mmCIF file of C-alpha atoms in Angstrom:
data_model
loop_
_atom_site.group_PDB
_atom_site.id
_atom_site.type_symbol
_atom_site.label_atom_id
_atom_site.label_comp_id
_atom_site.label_asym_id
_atom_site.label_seq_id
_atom_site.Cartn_x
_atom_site.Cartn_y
_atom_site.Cartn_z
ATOM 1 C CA UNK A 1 0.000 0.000 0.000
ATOM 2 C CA UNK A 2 1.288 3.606 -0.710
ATOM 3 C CA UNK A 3 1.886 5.560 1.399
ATOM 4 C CA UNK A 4 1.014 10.076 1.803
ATOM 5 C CA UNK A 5 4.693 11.269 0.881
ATOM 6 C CA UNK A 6 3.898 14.664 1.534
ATOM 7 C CA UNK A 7 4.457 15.088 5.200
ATOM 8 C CA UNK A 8 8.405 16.159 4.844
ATOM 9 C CA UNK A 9 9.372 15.831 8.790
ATOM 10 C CA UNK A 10 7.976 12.479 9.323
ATOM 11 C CA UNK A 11 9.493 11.159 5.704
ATOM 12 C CA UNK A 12 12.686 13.050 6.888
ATOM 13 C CA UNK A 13 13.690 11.908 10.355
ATOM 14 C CA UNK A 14 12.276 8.054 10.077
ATOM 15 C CA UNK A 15 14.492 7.770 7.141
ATOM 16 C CA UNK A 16 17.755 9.361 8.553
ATOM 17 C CA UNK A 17 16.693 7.022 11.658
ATOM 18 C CA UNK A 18 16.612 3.984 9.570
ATOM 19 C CA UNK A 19 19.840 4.865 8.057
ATOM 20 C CA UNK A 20 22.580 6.833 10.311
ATOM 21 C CA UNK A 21 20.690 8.338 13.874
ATOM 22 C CA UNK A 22 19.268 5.018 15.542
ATOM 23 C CA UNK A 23 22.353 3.046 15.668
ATOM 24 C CA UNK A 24 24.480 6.419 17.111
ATOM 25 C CA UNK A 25 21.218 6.082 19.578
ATOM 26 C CA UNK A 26 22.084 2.913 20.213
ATOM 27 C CA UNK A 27 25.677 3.514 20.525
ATOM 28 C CA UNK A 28 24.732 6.495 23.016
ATOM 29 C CA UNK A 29 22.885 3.965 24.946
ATOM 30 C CA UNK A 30 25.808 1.551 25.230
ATOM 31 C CA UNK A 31 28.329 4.478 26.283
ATOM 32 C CA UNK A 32 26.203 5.832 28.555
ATOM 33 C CA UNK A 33 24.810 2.272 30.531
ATOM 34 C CA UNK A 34 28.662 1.333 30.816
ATOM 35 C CA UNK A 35 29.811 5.007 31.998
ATOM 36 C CA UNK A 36 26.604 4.839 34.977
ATOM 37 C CA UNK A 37 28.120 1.629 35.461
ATOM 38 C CA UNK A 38 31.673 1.880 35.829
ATOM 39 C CA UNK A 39 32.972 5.816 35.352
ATOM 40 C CA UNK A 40 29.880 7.538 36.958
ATOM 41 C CA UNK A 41 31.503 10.605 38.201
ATOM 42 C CA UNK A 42 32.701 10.672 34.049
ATOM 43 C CA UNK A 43 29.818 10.524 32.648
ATOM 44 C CA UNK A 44 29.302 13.983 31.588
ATOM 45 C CA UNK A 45 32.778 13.755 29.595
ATOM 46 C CA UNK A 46 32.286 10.342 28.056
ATOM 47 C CA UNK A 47 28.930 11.454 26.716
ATOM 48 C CA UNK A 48 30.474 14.691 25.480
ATOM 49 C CA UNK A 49 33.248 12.698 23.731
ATOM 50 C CA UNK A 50 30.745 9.995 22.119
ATOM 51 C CA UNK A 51 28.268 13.424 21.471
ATOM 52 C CA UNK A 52 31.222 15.054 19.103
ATOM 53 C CA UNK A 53 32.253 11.975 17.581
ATOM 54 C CA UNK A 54 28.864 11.222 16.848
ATOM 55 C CA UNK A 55 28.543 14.829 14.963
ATOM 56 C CA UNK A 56 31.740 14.414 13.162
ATOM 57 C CA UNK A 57 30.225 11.042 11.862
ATOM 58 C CA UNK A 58 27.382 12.354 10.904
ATOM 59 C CA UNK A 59 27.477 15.875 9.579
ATOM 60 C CA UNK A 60 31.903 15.359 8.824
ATOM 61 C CA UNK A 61 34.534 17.721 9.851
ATOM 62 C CA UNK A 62 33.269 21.086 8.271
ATOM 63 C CA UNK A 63 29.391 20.502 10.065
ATOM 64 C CA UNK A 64 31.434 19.596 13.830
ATOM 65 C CA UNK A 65 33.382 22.800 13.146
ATOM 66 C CA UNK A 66 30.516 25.470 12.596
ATOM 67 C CA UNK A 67 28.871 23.889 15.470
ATOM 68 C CA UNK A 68 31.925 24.235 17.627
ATOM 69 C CA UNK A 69 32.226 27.665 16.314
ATOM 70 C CA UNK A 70 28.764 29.164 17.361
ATOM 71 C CA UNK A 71 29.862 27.254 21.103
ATOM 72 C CA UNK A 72 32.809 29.219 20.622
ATOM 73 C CA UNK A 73 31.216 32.826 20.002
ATOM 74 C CA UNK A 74 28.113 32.009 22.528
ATOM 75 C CA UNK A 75 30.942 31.244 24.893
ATOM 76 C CA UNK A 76 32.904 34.301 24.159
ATOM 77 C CA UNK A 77 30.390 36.994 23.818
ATOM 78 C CA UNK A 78 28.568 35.436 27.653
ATOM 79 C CA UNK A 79 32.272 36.701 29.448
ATOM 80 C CA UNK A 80 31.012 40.064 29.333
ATOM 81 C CA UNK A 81 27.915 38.933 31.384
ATOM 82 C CA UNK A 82 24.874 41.256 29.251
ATOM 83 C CA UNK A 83 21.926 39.603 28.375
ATOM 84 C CA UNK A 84 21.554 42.044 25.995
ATOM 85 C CA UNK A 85 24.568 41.236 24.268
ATOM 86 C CA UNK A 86 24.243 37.217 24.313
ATOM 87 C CA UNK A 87 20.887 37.423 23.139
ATOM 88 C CA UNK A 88 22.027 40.044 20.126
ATOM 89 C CA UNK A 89 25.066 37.009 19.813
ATOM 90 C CA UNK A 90 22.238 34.431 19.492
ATOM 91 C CA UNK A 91 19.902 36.338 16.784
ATOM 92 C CA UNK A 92 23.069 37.272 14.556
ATOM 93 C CA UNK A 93 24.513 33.553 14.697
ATOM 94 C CA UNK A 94 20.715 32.128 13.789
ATOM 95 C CA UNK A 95 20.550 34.448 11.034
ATOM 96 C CA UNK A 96 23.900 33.135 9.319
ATOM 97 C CA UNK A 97 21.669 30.355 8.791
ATOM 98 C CA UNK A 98 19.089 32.468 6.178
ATOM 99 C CA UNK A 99 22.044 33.949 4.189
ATOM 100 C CA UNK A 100 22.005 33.038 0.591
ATOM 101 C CA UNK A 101 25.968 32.768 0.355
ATOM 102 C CA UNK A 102 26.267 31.003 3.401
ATOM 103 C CA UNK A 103 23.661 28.535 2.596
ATOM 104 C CA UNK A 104 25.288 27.660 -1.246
ATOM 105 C CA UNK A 105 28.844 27.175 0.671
ATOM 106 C CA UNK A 106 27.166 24.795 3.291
ATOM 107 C CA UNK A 107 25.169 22.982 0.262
ATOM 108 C CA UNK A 108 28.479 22.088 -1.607
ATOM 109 C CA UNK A 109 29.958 20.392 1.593
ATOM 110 C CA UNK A 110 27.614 17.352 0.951
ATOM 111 C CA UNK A 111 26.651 15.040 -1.512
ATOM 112 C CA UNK A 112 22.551 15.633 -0.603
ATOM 113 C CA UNK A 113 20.168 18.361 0.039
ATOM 114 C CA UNK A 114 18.956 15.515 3.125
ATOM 115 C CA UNK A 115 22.397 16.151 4.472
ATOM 116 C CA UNK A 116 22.313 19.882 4.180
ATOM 117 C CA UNK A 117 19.175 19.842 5.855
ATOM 118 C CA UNK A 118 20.461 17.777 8.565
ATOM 119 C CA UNK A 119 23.118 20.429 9.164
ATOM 120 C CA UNK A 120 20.759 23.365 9.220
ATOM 121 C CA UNK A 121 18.424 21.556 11.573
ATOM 122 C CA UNK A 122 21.207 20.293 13.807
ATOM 123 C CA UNK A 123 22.679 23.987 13.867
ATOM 124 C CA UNK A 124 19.287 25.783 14.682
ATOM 125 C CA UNK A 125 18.584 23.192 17.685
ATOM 126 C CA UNK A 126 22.355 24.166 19.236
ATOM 127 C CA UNK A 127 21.407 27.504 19.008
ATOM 128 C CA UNK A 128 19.022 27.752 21.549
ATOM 129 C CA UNK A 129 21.583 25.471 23.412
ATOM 130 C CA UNK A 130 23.720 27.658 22.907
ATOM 131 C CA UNK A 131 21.573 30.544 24.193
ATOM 132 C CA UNK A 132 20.310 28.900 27.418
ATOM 133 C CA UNK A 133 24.185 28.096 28.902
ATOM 134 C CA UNK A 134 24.773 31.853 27.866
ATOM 135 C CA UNK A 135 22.008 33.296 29.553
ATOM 136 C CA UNK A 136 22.525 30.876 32.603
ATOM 137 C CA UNK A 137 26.243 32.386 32.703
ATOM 138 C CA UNK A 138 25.253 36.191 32.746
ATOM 139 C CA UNK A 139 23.150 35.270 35.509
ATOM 140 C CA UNK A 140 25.384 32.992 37.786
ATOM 141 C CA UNK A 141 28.723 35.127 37.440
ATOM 142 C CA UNK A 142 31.832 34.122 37.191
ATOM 143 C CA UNK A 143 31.969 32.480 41.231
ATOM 144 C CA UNK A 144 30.575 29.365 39.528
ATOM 145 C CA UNK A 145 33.008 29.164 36.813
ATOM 146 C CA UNK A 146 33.483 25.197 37.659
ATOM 147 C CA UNK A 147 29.861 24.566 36.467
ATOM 148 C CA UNK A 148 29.380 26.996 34.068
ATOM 149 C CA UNK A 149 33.073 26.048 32.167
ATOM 150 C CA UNK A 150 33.619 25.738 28.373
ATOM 151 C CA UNK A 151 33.692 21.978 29.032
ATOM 152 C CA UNK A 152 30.383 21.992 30.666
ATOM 153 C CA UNK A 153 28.863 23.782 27.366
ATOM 154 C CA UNK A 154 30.175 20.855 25.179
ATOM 155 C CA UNK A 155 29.041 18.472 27.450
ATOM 156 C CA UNK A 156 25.572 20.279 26.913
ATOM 157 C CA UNK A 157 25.387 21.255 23.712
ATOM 158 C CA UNK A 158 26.742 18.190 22.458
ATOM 159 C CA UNK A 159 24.599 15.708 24.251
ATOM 160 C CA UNK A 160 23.404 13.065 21.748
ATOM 161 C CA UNK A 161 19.930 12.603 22.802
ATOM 162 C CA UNK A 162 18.480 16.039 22.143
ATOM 163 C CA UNK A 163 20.517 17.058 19.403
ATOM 164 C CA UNK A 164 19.083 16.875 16.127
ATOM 165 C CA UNK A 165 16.147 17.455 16.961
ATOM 166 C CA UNK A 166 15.430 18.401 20.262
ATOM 167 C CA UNK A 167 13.248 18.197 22.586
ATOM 168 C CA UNK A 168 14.937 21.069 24.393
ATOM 169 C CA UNK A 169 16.259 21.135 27.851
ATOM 170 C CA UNK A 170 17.276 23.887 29.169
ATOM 171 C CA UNK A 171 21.093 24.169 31.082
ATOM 172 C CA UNK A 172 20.023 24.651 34.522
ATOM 173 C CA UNK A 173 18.135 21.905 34.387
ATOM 174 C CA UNK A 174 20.378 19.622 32.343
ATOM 175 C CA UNK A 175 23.505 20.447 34.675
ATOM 176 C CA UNK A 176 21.409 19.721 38.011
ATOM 177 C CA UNK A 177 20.322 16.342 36.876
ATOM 178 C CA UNK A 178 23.954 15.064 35.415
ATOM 179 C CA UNK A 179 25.569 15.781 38.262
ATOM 180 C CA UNK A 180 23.193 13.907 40.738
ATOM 181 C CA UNK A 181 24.762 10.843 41.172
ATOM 182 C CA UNK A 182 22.055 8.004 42.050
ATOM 183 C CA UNK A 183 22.265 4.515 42.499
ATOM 184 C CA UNK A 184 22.524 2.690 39.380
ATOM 185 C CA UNK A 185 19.936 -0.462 38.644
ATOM 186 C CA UNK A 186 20.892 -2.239 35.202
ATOM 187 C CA UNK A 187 17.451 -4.437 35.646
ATOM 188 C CA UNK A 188 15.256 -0.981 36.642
ATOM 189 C CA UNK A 189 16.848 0.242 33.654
ATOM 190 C CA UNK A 190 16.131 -2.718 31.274
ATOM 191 C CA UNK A 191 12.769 -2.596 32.345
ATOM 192 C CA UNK A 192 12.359 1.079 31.780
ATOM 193 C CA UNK A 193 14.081 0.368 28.083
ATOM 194 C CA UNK A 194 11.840 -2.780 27.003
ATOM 195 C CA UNK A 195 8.345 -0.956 28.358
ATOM 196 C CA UNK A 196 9.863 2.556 26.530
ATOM 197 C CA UNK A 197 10.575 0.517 22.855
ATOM 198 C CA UNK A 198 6.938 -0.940 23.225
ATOM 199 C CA UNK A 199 5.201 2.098 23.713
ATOM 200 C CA UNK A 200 7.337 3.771 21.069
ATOM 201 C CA UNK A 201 6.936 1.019 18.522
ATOM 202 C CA UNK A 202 3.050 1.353 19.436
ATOM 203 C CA UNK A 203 3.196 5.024 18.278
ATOM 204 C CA UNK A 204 5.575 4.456 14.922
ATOM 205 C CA UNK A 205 2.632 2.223 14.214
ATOM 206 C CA UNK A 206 -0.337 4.127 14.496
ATOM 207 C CA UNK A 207 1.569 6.884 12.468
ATOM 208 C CA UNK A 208 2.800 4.848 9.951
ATOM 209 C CA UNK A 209 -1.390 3.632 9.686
ATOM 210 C CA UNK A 210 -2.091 7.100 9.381
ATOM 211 C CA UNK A 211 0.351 8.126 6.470
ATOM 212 C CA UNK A 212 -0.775 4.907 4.669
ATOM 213 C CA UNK A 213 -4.510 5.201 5.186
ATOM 214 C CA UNK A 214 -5.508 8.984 5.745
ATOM 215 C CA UNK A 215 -3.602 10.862 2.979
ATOM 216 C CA UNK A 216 -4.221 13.856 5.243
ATOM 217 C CA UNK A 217 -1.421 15.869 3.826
ATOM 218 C CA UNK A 218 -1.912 14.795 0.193
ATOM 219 C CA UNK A 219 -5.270 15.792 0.366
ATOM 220 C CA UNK A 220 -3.783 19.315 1.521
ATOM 221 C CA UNK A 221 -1.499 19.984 -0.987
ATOM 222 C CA UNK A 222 -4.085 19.655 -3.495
ATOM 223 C CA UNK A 223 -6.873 22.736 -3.824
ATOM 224 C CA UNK A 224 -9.673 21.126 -6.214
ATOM 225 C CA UNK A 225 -10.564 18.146 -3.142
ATOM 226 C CA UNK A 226 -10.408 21.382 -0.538
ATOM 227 C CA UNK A 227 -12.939 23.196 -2.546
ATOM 228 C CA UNK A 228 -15.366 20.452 -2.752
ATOM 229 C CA UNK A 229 -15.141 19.184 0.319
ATOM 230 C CA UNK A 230 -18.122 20.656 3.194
ATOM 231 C CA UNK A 231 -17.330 22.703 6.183
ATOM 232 C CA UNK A 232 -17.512 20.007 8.418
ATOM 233 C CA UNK A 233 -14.736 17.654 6.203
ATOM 234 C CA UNK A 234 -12.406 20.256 6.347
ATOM 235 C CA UNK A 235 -12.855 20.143 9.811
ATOM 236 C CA UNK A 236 -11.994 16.771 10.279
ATOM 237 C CA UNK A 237 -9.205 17.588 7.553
ATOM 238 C CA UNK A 238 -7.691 19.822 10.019
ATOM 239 C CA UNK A 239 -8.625 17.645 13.250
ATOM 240 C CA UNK A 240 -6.871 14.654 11.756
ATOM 241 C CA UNK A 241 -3.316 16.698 10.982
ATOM 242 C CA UNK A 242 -2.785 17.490 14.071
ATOM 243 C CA UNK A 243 -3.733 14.047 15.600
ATOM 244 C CA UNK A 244 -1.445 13.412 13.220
ATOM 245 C CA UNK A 245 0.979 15.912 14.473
ATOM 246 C CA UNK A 246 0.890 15.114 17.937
ATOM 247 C CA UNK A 247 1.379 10.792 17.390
ATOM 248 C CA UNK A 248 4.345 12.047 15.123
ATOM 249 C CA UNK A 249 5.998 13.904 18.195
ATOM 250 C CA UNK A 250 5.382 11.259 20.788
ATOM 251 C CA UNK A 251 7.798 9.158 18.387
ATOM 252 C CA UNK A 252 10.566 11.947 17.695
ATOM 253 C CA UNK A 253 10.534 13.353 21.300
ATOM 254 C CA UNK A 254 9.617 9.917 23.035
ATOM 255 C CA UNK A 255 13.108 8.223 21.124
ATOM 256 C CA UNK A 256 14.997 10.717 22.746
ATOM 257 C CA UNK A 257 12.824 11.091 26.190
ATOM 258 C CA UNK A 258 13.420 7.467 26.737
ATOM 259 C CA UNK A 259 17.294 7.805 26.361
ATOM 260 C CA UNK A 260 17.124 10.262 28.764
ATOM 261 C CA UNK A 261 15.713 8.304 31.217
ATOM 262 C CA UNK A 262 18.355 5.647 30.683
ATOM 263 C CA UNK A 263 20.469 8.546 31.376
ATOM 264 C CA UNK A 264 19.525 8.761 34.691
ATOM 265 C CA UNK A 265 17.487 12.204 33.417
ATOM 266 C CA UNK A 266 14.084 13.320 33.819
ATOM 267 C CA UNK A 267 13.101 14.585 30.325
ATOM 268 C CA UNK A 268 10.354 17.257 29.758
ATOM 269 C CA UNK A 269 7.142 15.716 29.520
ATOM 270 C CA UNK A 270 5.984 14.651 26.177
ATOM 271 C CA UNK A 271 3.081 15.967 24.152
ATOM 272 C CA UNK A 272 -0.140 16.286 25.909
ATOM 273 C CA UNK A 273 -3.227 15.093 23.176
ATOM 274 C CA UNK A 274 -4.299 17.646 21.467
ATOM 275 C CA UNK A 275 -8.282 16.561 21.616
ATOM 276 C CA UNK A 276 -7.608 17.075 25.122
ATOM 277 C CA UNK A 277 -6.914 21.217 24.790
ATOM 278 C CA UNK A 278 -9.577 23.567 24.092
ATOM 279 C CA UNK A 279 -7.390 26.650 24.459
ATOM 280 C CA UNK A 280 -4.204 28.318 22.346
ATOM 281 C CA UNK A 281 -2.582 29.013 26.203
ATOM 282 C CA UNK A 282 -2.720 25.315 26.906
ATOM 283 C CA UNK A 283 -1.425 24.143 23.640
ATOM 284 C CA UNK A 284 1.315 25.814 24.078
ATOM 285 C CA UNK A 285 2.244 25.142 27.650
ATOM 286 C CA UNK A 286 1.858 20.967 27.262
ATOM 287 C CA UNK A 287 2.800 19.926 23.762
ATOM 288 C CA UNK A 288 6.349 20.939 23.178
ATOM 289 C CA UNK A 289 6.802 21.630 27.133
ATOM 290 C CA UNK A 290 10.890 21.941 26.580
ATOM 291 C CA UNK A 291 9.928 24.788 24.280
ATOM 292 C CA UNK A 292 7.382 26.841 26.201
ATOM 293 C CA UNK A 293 10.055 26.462 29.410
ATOM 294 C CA UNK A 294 12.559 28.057 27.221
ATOM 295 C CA UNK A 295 10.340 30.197 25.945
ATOM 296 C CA UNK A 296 9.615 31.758 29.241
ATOM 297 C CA UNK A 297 12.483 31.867 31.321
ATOM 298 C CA UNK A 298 14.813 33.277 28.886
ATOM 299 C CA UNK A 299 12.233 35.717 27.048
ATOM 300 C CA UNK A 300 8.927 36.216 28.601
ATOM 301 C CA UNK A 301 9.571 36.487 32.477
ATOM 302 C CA UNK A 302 12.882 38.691 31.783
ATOM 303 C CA UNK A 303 10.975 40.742 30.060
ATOM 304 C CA UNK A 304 8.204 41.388 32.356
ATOM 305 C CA UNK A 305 5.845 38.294 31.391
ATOM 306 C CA UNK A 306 2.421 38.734 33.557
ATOM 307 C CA UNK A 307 3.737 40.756 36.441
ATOM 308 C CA UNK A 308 4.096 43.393 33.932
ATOM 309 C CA UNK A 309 1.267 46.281 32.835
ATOM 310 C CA UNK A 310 -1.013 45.390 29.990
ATOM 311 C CA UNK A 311 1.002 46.837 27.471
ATOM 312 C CA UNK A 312 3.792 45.385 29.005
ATOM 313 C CA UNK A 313 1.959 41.577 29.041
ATOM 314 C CA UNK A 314 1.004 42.330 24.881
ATOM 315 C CA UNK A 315 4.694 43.341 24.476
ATOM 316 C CA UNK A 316 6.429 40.283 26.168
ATOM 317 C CA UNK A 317 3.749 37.690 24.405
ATOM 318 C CA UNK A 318 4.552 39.263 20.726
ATOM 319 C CA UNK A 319 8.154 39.388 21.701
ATOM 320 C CA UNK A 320 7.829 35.548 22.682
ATOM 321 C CA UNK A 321 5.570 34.659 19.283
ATOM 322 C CA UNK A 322 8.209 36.627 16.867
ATOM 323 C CA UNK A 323 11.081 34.409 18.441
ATOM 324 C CA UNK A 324 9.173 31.554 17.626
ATOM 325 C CA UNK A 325 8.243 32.515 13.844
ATOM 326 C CA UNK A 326 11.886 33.522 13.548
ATOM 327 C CA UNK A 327 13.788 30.786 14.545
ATOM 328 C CA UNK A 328 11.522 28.234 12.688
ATOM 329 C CA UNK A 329 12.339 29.720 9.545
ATOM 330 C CA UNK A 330 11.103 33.539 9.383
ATOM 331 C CA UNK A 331 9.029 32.887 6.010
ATOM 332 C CA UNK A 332 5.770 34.865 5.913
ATOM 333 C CA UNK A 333 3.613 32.098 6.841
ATOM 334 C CA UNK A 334 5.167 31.277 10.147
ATOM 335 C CA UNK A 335 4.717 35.536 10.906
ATOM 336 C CA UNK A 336 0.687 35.002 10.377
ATOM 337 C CA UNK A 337 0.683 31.874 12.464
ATOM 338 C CA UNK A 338 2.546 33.248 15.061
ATOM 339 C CA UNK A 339 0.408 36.609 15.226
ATOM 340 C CA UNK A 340 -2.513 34.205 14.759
ATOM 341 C CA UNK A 341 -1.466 32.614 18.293
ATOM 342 C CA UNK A 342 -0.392 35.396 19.928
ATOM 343 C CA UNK A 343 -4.105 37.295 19.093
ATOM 344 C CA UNK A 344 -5.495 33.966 20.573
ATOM 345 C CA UNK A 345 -3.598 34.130 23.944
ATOM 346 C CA UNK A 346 -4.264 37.558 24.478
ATOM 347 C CA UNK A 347 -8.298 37.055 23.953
ATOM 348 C CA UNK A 348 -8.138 34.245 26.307
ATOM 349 C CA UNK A 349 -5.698 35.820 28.745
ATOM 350 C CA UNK A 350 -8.522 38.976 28.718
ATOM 351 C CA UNK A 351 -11.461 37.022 29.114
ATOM 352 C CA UNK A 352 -10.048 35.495 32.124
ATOM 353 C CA UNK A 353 -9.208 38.723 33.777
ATOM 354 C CA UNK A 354 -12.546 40.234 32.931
ATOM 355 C CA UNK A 355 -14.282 36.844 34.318
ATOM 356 C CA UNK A 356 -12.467 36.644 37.496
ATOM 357 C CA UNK A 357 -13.658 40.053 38.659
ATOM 358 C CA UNK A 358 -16.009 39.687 41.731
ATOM 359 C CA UNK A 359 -18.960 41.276 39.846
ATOM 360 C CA UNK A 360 -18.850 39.083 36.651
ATOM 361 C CA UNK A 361 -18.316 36.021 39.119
ATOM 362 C CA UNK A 362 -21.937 37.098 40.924
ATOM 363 C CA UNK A 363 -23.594 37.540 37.652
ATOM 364 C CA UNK A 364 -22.271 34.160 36.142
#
């Protein structure tokens, strides 16, 4: 049976899986059980080690070295300790990625636009990596140099798990839990993996049913079948992508989620379903939950988030949204969908307010 080709991600990553990323999975696995096991205290170091050889593998010399390079400049320009400054860092780095030059260079480096694209997904993942250890340095000083080092950002941003990618963790979080050293259980552990690859293989499943028996995105890509179809189809067009959309994640983030738990790491929670959520707010808190934490600490709350006035709440949400349509590709599209969201926040952030006065509560 054919299958809908038109959903690009889902083609993309189970492909590169098959071929390259699940066996440098499974060789993370390996290095990591065996490092809990025997070199706990190195752990951090040996999965920094298999991280960059894994990335050299994968992406070759040239694709290790502009990702070592942005660590490099993210490193250099958090010394002087301004927010400001590593978030200016961050924005001119992620736009390298968008320059036509720059883009023809990288292209020429590999044999296949799949590889190219492997690069400039890899890169824009690191550079929110990149940007959380930053931030996390301006605001911790130099007295904690010992766990805010150079080596610590390797050991972070090249972490296998998370790296193509995502789901995003970010540094405070990632440094706490790798240095907590906990008893180590090989059964507890074998258990965790054989119950994780069930679930996991459940979900590949019901996706793979989807692609071969919905034709959700084929149907999409193709007006004359839109402009027949009633009010009520499309609406069960558009409930059934992101169904879709959501059993698609719990495979990409739930391969790495599980490794993280082998880890000895508690990775963010994956996607809530999305027939569960009746609000834009809510959507965005649960399904990519690494994301929105990002999202928050290192952009919303610094920049007055919710404790601010009402201008100042509209200001920090659009701030928040125009990250978000700029790092996933700044095309015109992404601007409406991201102004689209942001509209839908602020009506239901309103509403709330104006409900939970005391007179409005009386009268409901």
């Amino acid at each position: 049976m054919l299958q809908d080709p038109m959903d690009f991600e889902w083609s993309y990553w189970i492909e590169w899986g098959r071929e390259r990323i699940l066996w440098l999975l499974a060789g993370h696995l390996l290095v990591s059980q065996v490092s809990r096991l025997l070199l706990e205290k190195y752990k951090p170091w040996c999965l920094m080690v298999y991280g960059m050889a894994a990335c050299w593998s994968l992406l070759g010399i040239k694709g290790f070295a502009v990702i070592l390079l942005h660590a490099s400049i993210s490193f250099a320009v958090a010394q002087f300790q301004l927010s400001l400054l590593t978030w200016l860092c961050s924005l001119i780095l992620l736009s390298t990625l968008r320059i036509p030059a720059v883009e023809e260079a990288k292209r020429k480096w590999y044999d296949t636009e799949n590889e190219y694209y492997l690069l400039l997904f890899t890169v824009s993942v690191r550079c929110l990596f990149c940007t959380s250890f930053s931030l996390e340095y301006c605001w911790h000083g130099r007295g904690q140099k010992s766990s805010h080092s150079f080596l610590w950002m390797l050991a972070y941003v090249f972490y296998y798990p998370m790296f193509h990618n995502g789901p995003l963790m970010n540094f405070d979080e990632f440094s706490k839990q790798m240095r907590r050293q906990e008893a180590f259980s090989l059964k507890t552990n074998l258990s965790i993996l054989i119950v994780g690859i069930i679930r996991i293989f459940f979900w590949w499943c019901l996706a793979e049913l989807m692609i071969h028996l919905m034709y959700i995105h084929a149907l999409y890509s193709s007006a004359p079948p839109l402009e027949a179809a009633s009010y009520w189809a499309l609406g069960g067009l558009a409930l059934a992508q992101v169904l879709f959309f959501y059993v698609k994640y719990l495979v990409l983030y739930g391969v790495p989620a599980l490794l993280l738990q082998m880890d000895g790491l508690k990775p963010p929670p994956l996607p809530c379903c999305v027939s569960l959520m009746h609000s834009f707010t809510k959507m965005w808190r649960s399904f990519d939950v690494g994301l929105h934490r990002f999202l928050v600490r290192y952009i919303y709350v610094p920049m007055g988030g919710s404790q601010s006035s009402l201008l100042g709440t509209l200001f920090s949400t659009a701030f928040t949204f125009a990250f978000v349509s700029y790092w996933h590709g700044g095309q015109s599209y992404l601007w409406y969908w991201g102004a689209l969201n942001w509209l839908g926040v602020i009506v239901e952030n309103s509403v709330t307010r104006l409900l939970s006065i005391s007179l409005n509560q009386d009268l409901i």
